[in-house]
mmCIF file of C-alpha atoms in Angstrom:
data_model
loop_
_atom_site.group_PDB
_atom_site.id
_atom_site.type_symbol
_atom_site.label_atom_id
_atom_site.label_comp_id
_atom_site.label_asym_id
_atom_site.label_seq_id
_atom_site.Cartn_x
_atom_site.Cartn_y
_atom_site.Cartn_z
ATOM 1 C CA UNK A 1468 0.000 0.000 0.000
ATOM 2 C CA UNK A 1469 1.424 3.653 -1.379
ATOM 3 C CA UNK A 1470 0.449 6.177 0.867
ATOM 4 C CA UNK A 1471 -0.440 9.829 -0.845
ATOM 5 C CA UNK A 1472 -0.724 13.384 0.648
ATOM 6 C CA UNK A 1473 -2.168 15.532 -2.059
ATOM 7 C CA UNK A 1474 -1.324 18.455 0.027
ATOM 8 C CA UNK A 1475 1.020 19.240 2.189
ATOM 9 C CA UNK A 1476 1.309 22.829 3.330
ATOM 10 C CA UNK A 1477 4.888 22.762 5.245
ATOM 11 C CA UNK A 1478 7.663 25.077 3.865
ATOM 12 C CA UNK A 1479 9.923 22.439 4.321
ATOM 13 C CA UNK A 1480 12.327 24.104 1.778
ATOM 14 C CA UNK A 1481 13.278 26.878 3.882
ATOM 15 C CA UNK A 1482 17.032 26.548 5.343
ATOM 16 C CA UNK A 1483 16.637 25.796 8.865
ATOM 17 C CA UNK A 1484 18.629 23.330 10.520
ATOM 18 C CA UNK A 1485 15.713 21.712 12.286
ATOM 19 C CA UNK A 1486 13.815 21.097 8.581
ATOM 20 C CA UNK A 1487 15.233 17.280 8.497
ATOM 21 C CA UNK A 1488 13.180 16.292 11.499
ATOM 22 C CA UNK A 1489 9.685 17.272 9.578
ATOM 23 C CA UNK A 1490 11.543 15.255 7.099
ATOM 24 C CA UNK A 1491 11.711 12.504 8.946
ATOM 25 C CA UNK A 1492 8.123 12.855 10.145
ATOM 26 C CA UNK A 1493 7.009 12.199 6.413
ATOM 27 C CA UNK A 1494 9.361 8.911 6.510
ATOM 28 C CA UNK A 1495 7.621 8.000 9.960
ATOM 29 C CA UNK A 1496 4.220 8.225 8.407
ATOM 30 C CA UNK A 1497 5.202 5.789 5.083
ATOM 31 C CA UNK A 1498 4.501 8.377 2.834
ATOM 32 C CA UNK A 1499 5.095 7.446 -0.772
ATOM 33 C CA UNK A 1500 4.567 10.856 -2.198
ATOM 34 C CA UNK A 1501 3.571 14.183 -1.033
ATOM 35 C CA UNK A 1502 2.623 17.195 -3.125
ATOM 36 C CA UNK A 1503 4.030 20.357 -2.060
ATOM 37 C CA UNK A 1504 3.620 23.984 -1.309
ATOM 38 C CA UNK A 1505 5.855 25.381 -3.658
ATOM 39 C CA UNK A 1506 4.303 29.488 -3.066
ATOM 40 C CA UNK A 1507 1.098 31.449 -2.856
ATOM 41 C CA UNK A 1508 1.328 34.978 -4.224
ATOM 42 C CA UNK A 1509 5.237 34.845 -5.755
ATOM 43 C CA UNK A 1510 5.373 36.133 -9.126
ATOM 44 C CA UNK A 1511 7.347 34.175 -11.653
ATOM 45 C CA UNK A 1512 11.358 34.843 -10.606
ATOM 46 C CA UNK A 1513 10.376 34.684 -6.897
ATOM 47 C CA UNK A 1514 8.194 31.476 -7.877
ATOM 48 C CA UNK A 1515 11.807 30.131 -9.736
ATOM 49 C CA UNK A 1516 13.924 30.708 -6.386
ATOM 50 C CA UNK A 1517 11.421 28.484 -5.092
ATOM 51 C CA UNK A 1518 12.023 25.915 -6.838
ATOM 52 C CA UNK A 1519 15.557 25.908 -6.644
ATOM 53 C CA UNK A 1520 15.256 26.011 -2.860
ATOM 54 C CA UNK A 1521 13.093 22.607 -3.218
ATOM 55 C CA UNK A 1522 15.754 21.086 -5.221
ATOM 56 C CA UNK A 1523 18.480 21.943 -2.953
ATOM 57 C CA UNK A 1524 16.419 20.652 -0.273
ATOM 58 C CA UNK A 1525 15.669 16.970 -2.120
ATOM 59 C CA UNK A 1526 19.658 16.976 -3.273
ATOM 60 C CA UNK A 1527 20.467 17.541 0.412
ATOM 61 C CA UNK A 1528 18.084 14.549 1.756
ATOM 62 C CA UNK A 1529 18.239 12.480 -1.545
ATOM 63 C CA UNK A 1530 17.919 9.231 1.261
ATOM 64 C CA UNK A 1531 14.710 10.238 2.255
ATOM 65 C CA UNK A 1532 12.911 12.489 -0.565
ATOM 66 C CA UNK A 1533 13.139 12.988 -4.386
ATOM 67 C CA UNK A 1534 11.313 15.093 -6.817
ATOM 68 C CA UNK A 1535 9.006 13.036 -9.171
ATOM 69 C CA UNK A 1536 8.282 14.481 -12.232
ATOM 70 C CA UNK A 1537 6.507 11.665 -13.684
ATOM 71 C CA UNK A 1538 4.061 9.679 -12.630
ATOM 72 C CA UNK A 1539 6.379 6.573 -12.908
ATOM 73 C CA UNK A 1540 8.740 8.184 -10.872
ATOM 74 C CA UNK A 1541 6.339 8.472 -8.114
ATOM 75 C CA UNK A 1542 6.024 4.356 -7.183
ATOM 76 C CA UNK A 1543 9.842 3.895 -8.078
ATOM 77 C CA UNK A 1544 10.621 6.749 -5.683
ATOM 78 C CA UNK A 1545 8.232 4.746 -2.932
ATOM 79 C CA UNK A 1546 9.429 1.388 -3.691
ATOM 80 C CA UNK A 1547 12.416 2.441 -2.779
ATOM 81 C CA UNK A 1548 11.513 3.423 0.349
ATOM 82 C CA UNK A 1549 11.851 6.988 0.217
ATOM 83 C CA UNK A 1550 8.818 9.860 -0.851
ATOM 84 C CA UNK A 1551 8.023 11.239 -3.919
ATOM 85 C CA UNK A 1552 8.194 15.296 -3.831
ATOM 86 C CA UNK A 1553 5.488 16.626 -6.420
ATOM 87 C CA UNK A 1554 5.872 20.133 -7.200
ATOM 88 C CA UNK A 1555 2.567 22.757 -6.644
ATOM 89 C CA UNK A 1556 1.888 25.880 -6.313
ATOM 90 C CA UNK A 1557 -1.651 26.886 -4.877
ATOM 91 C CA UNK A 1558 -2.158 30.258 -7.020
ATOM 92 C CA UNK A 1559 -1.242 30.629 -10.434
ATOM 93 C CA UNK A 1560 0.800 33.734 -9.638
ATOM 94 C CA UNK A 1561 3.913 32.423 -11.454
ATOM 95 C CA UNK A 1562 2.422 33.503 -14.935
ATOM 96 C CA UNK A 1563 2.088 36.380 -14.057
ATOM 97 C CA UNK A 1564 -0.616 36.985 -17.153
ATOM 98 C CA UNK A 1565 2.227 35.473 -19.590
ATOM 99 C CA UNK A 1566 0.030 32.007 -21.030
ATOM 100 C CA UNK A 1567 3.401 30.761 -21.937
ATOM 101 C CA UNK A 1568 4.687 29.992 -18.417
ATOM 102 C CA UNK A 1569 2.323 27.459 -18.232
ATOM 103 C CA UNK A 1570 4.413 25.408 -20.204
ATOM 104 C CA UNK A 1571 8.058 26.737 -18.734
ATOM 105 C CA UNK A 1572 6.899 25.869 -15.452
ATOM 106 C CA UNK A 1573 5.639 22.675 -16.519
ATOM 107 C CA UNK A 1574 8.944 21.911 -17.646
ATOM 108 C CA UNK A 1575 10.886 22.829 -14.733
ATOM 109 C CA UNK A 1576 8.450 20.426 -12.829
ATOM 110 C CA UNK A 1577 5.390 22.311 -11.403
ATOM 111 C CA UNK A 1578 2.747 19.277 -11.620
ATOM 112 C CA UNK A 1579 0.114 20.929 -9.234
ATOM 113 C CA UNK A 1580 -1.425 24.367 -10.189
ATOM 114 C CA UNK A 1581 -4.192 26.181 -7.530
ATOM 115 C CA UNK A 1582 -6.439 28.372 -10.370
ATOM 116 C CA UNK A 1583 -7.268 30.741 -7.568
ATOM 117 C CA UNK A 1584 -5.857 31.191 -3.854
ATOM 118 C CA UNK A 1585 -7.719 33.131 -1.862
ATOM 119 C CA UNK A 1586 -8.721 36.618 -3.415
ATOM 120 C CA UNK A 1587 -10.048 37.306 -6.997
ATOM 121 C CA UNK A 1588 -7.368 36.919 -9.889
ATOM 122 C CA UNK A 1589 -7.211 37.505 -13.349
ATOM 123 C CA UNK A 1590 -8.328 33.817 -13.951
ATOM 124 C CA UNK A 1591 -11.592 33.989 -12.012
ATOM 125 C CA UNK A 1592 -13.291 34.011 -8.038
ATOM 126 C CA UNK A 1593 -11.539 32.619 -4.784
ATOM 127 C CA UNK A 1594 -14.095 31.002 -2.560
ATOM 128 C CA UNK A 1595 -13.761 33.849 -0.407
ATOM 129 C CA UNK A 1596 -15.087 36.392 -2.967
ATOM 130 C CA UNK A 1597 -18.811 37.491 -2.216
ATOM 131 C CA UNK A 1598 -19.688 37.568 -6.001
ATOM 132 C CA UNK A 1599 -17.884 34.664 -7.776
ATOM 133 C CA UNK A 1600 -16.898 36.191 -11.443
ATOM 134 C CA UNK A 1601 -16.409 32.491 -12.953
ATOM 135 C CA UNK A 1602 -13.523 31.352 -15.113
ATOM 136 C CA UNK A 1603 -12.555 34.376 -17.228
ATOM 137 C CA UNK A 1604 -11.532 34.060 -20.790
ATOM 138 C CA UNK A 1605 -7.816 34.305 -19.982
ATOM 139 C CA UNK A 1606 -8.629 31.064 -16.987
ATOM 140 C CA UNK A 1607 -9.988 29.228 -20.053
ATOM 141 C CA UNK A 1608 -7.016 29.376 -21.637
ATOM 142 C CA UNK A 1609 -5.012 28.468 -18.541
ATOM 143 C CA UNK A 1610 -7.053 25.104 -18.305
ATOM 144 C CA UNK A 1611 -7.009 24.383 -21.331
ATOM 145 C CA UNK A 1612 -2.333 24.872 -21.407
ATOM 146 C CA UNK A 1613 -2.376 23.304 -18.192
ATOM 147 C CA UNK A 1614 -4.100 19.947 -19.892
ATOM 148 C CA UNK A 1615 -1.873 20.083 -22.446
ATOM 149 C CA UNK A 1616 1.547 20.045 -20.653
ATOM 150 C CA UNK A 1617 -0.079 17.309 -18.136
ATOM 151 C CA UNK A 1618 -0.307 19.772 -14.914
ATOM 152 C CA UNK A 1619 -2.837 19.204 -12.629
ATOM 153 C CA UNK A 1620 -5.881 21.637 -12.164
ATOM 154 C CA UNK A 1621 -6.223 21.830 -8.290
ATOM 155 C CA UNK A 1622 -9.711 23.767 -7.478
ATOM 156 C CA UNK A 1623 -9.696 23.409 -3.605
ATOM 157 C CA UNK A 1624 -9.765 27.154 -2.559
ATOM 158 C CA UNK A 1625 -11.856 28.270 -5.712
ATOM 159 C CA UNK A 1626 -14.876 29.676 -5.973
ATOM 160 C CA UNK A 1627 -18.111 27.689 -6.512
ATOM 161 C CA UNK A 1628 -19.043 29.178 -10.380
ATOM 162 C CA UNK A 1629 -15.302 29.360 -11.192
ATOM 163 C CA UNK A 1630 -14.599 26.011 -9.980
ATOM 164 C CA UNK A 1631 -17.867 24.447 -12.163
ATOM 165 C CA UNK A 1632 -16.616 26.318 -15.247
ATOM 166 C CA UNK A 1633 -13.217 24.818 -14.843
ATOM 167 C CA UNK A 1634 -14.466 20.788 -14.504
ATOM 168 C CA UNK A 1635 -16.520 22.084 -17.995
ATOM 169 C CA UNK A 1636 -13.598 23.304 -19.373
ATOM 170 C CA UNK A 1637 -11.271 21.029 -18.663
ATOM 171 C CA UNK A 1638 -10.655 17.808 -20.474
ATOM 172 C CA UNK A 1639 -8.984 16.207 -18.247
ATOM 173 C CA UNK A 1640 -10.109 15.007 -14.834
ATOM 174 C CA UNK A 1641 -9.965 17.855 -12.311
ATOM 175 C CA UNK A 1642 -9.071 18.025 -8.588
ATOM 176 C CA UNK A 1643 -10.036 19.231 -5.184
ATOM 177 C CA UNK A 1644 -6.619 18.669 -3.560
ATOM 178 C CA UNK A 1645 -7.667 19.645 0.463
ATOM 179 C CA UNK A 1646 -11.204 20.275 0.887
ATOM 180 C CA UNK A 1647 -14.042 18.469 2.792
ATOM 181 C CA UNK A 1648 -18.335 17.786 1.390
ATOM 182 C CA UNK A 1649 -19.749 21.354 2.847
ATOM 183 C CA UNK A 1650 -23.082 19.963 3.620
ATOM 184 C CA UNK A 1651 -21.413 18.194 6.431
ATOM 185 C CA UNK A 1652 -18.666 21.006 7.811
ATOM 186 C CA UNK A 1653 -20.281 24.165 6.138
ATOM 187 C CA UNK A 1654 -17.305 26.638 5.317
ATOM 188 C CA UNK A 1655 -16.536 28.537 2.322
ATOM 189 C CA UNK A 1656 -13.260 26.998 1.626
ATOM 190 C CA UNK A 1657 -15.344 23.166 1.586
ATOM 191 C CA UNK A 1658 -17.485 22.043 -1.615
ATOM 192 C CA UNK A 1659 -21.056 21.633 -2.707
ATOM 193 C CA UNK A 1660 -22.966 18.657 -3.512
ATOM 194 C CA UNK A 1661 -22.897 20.598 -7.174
ATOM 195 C CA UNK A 1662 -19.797 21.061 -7.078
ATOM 196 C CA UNK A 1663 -19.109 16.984 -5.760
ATOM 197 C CA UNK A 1664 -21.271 15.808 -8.260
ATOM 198 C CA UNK A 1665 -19.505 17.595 -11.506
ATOM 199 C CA UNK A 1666 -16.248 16.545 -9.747
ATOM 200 C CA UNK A 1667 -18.004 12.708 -10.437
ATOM 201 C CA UNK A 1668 -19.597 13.370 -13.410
ATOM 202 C CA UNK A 1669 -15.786 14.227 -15.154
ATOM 203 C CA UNK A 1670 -13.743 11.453 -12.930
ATOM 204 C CA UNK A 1671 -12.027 14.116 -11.057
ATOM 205 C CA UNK A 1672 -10.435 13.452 -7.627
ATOM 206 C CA UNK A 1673 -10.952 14.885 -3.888
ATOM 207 C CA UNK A 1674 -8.219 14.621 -1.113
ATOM 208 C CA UNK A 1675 -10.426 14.962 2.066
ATOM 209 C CA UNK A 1676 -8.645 17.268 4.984
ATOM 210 C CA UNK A 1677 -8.008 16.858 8.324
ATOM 211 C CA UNK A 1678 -7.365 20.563 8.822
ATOM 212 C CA UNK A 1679 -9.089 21.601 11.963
ATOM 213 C CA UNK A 1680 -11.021 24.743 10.425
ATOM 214 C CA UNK A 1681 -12.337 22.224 7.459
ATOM 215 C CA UNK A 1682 -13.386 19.274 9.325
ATOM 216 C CA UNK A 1683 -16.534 20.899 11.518
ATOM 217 C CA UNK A 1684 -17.555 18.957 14.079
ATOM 218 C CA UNK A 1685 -15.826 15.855 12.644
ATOM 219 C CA UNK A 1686 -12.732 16.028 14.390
ATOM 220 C CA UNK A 1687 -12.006 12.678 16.070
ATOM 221 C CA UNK A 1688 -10.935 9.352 13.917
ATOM 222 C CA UNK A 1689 -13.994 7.585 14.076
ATOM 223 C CA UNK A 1690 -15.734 11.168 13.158
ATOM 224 C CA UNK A 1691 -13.552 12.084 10.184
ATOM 225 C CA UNK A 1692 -14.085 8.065 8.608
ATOM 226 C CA UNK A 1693 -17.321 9.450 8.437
ATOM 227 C CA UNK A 1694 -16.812 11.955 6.557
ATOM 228 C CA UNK A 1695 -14.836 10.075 4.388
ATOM 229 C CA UNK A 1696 -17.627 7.867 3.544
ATOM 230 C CA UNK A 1697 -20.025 10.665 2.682
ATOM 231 C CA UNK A 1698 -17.647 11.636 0.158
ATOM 232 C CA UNK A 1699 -17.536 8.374 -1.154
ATOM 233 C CA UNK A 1700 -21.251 7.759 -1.418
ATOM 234 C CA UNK A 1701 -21.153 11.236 -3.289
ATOM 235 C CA UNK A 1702 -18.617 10.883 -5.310
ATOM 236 C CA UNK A 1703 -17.280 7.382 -6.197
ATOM 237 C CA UNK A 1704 -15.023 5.326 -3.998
ATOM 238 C CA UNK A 1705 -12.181 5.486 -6.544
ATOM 239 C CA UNK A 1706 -12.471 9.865 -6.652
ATOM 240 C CA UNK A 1707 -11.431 9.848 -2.826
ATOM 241 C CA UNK A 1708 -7.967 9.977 -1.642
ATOM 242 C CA UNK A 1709 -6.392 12.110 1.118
ATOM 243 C CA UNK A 1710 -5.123 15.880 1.067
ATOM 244 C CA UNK A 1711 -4.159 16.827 5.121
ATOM 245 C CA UNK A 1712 -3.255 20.633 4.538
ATOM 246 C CA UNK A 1713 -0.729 19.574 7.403
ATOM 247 C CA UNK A 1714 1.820 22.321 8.240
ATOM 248 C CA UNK A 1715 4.336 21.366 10.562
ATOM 249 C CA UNK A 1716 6.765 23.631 10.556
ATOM 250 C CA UNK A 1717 4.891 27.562 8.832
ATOM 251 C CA UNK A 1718 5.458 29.239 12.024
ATOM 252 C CA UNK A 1719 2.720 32.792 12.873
ATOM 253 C CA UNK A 1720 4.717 34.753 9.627
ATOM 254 C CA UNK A 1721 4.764 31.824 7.439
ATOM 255 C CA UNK A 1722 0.753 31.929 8.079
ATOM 256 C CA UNK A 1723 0.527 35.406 7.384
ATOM 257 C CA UNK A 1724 2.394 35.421 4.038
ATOM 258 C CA UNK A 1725 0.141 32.934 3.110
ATOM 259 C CA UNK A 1726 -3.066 34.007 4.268
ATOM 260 C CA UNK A 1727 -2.196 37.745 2.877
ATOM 261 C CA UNK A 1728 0.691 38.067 1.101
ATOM 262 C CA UNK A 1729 0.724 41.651 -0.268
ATOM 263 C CA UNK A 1730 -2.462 42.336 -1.349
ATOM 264 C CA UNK A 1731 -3.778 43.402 2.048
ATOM 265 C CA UNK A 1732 -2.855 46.120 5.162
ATOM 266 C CA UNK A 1733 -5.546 44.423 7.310
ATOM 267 C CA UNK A 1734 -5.343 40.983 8.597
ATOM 268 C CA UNK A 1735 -6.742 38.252 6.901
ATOM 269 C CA UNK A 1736 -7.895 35.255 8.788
ATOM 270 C CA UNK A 1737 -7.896 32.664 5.682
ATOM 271 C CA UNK A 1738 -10.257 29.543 6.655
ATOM 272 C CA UNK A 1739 -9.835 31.260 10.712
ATOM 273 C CA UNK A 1740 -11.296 34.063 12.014
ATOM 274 C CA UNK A 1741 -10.351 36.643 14.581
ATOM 275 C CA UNK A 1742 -10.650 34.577 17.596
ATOM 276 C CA UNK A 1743 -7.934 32.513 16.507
ATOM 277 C CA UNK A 1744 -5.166 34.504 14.246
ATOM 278 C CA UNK A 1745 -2.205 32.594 14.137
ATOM 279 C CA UNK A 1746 -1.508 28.646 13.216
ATOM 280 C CA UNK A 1747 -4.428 26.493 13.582
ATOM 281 C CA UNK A 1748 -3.768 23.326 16.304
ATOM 282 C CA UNK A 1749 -4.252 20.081 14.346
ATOM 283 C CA UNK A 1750 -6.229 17.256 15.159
ATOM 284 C CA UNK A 1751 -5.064 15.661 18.571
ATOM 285 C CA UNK A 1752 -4.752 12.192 16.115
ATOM 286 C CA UNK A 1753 -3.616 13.488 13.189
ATOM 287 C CA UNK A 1754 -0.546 16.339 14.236
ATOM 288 C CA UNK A 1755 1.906 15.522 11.963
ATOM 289 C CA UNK A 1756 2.431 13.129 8.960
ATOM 290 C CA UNK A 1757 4.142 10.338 11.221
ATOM 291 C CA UNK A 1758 0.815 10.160 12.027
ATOM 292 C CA UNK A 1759 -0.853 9.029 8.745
ATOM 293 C CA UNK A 1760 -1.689 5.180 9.518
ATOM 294 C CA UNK A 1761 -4.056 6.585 11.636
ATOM 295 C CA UNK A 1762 -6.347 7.133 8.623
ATOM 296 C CA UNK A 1763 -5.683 3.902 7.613
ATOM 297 C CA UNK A 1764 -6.658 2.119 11.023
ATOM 298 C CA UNK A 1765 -10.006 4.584 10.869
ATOM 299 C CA UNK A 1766 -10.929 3.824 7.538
ATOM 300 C CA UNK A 1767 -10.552 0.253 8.136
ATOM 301 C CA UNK A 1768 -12.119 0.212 11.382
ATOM 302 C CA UNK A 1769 -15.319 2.211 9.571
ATOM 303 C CA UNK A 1770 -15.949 -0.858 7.548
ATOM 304 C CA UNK A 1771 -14.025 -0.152 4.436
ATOM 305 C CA UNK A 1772 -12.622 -3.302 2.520
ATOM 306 C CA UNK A 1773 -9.067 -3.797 2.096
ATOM 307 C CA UNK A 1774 -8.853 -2.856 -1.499
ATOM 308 C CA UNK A 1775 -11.377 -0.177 -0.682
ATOM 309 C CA UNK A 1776 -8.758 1.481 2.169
ATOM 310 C CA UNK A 1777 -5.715 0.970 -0.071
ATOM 311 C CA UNK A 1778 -7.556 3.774 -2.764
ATOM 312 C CA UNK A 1779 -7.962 6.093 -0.423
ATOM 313 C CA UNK A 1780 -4.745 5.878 0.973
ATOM 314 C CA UNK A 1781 -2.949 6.109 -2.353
ATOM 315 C CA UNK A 1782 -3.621 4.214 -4.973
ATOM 316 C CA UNK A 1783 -6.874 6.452 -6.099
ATOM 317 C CA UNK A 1784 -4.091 9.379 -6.710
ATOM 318 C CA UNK A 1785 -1.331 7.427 -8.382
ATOM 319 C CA UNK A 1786 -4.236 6.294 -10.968
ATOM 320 C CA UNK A 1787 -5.158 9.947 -10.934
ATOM 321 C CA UNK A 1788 -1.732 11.124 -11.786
ATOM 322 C CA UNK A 1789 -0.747 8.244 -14.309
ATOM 323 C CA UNK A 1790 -4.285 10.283 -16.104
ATOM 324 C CA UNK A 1791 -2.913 13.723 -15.778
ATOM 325 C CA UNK A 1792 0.439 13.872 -15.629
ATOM 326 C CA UNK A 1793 2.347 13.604 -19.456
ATOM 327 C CA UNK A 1794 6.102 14.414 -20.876
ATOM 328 C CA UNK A 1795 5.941 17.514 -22.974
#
């Protein structure tokens, strides 16, 4: 069994000498791959250094992490015993309005593209606007680059009309990389049955969260398995896979780069609020990614078959990627 994380929020890139220790938390947790936080709001040299860093990071740590490019690379990189790095960014701020960088940035190994973060961009609405404008003309084009050069469309903090016009545009499977069904855990940043059911009606993919803000009242193991098998009576058993939104090691200005970046003097709380401004405690069973058989045991314990806990675990995503992912 290959575990998967479609999204992992850590800035594990950044040089600090304690950054091998969240390192070895993803080796704890048998993680076969893990996509990445690559940036938010840098624009397209800033989004570059980025890169690099994550490079230097897997070049530095080559025994326990390596970048997969491919979706091959991902279950010869966890065979070995190590965990695939996939590359994502979750805004689309590295074009910078240039359709071309789709491609460049494909090529240098971004496999994971947000549409939207969380304010309006020139692609279309965050899930945070109070008028969602829907895909613009310029998004359409976006989706439509991003399916050619075999990067995945990520959706999860997008708007509710810009996300359906995406899964229409698209043609390729979609995905919600970190969200949870809102008609169990209403929030804005969580998804609509309408939105669930064109996510099944195209074969697209949703990694359910165990972020605190996202989970509602669901928080304990035998309470998030549940929500879990909403999603799969929604959607499809083989359209479910995991996406924690873990960060382990952000810190308060980490938070606030991403939750504002520099479009904003006030504070913004993100999927918070004012009563709680900085990092968000996880889940008392789910803190870190050493923790990540946990879901297993739950899922299993829930009443899922074997086969059945394996795709959720993993093996829903690698088929995902294997569908999305291309050479260009």
């Amino acid at each position: 069994m290959i575990y998967v994380d479609s999204l992992l929020c850590s800035p594990l890139e950044t040089e600090r000498p304690d950054n091998r220790t969240y390192l070895e938390e993803v080796a704890a947790g048998k993680l076969g791959a893990i996509t990445v936080t690559v940036g938010f709001w840098e624009d397209a040299t800033e989004s570059m250094d980025q890169l690099v860093k994550w490079r230097y990071m897997a070049e530095d740590n080559s025994d326990l992490v390596e970048i997969a490019y491919r979706a091959s690379d991902i279950r010869r990189i966890a065979e070995s015993g190590r965990t695939a790095i996939i590359l994502g960014f979750q805004n689309v701020s590295f074009l910078q309005g240039r359709l071309g960088y789709v491609e460049l940035f494909a090529r240098m190994g971004t496999r994971v593209g947000q549409l939207t973060y969380n304010i309006q961009n020139d692609l279309g609405g965050s899930c945070y606007e109070p008028h969602d404008s829907g895909l613009s003309r310029y998004g359409k084009y976006v989706v439509q680059e991003m399916n050619r050069c075999g990067m995945v469309i990520d959706l999860s903090h997008v708007g509710e009309q810009t996300t359906l016009d995406a899964i229409e545009a698209s043609s390729e499977p979609v995905a919600i990389t970190h969200a949870n069904p809102a008609s169990l855990a209403p929030h804005p940043r969580n998804k609509s049955d309408r939105v669930l059911d064109a996510l099944r009606e195209r074969d697209g993919m949703i990694g359910v969260s165990v972020y605190r803000n996202l989970v509602g009242e669901y928080t304990t193991p035998q309470q998030w398995s549940e929500l879990v098998a909403w999603t799969v009576d929604r959607v499809g058993i083989e359209r479910v896979g995991i996406g924690t939104d873990l960060d382990q090691n952000g810190g308060f200005e980490y938070v606030e780069w991403m939750r504002q970046g520099r479009w904003a003097r006030e504070i913004q709380y993100g999927a918070s609020g004012p009563s709680k401004p900085g990092p968000t405690p996880p889940l008392e069973w789910f803190r870190t990614p050493a923790q990540f058989p946990n879901a297993e045991e739950c899922l299993r314990e829930r009443g899922f078959a074997e086969e059945e806990v394996a795709a959720i675990m993993g093996e829903n995503w690698l088929r995902f990627y294997d569908t999305v992912f291309r050479e260009i």
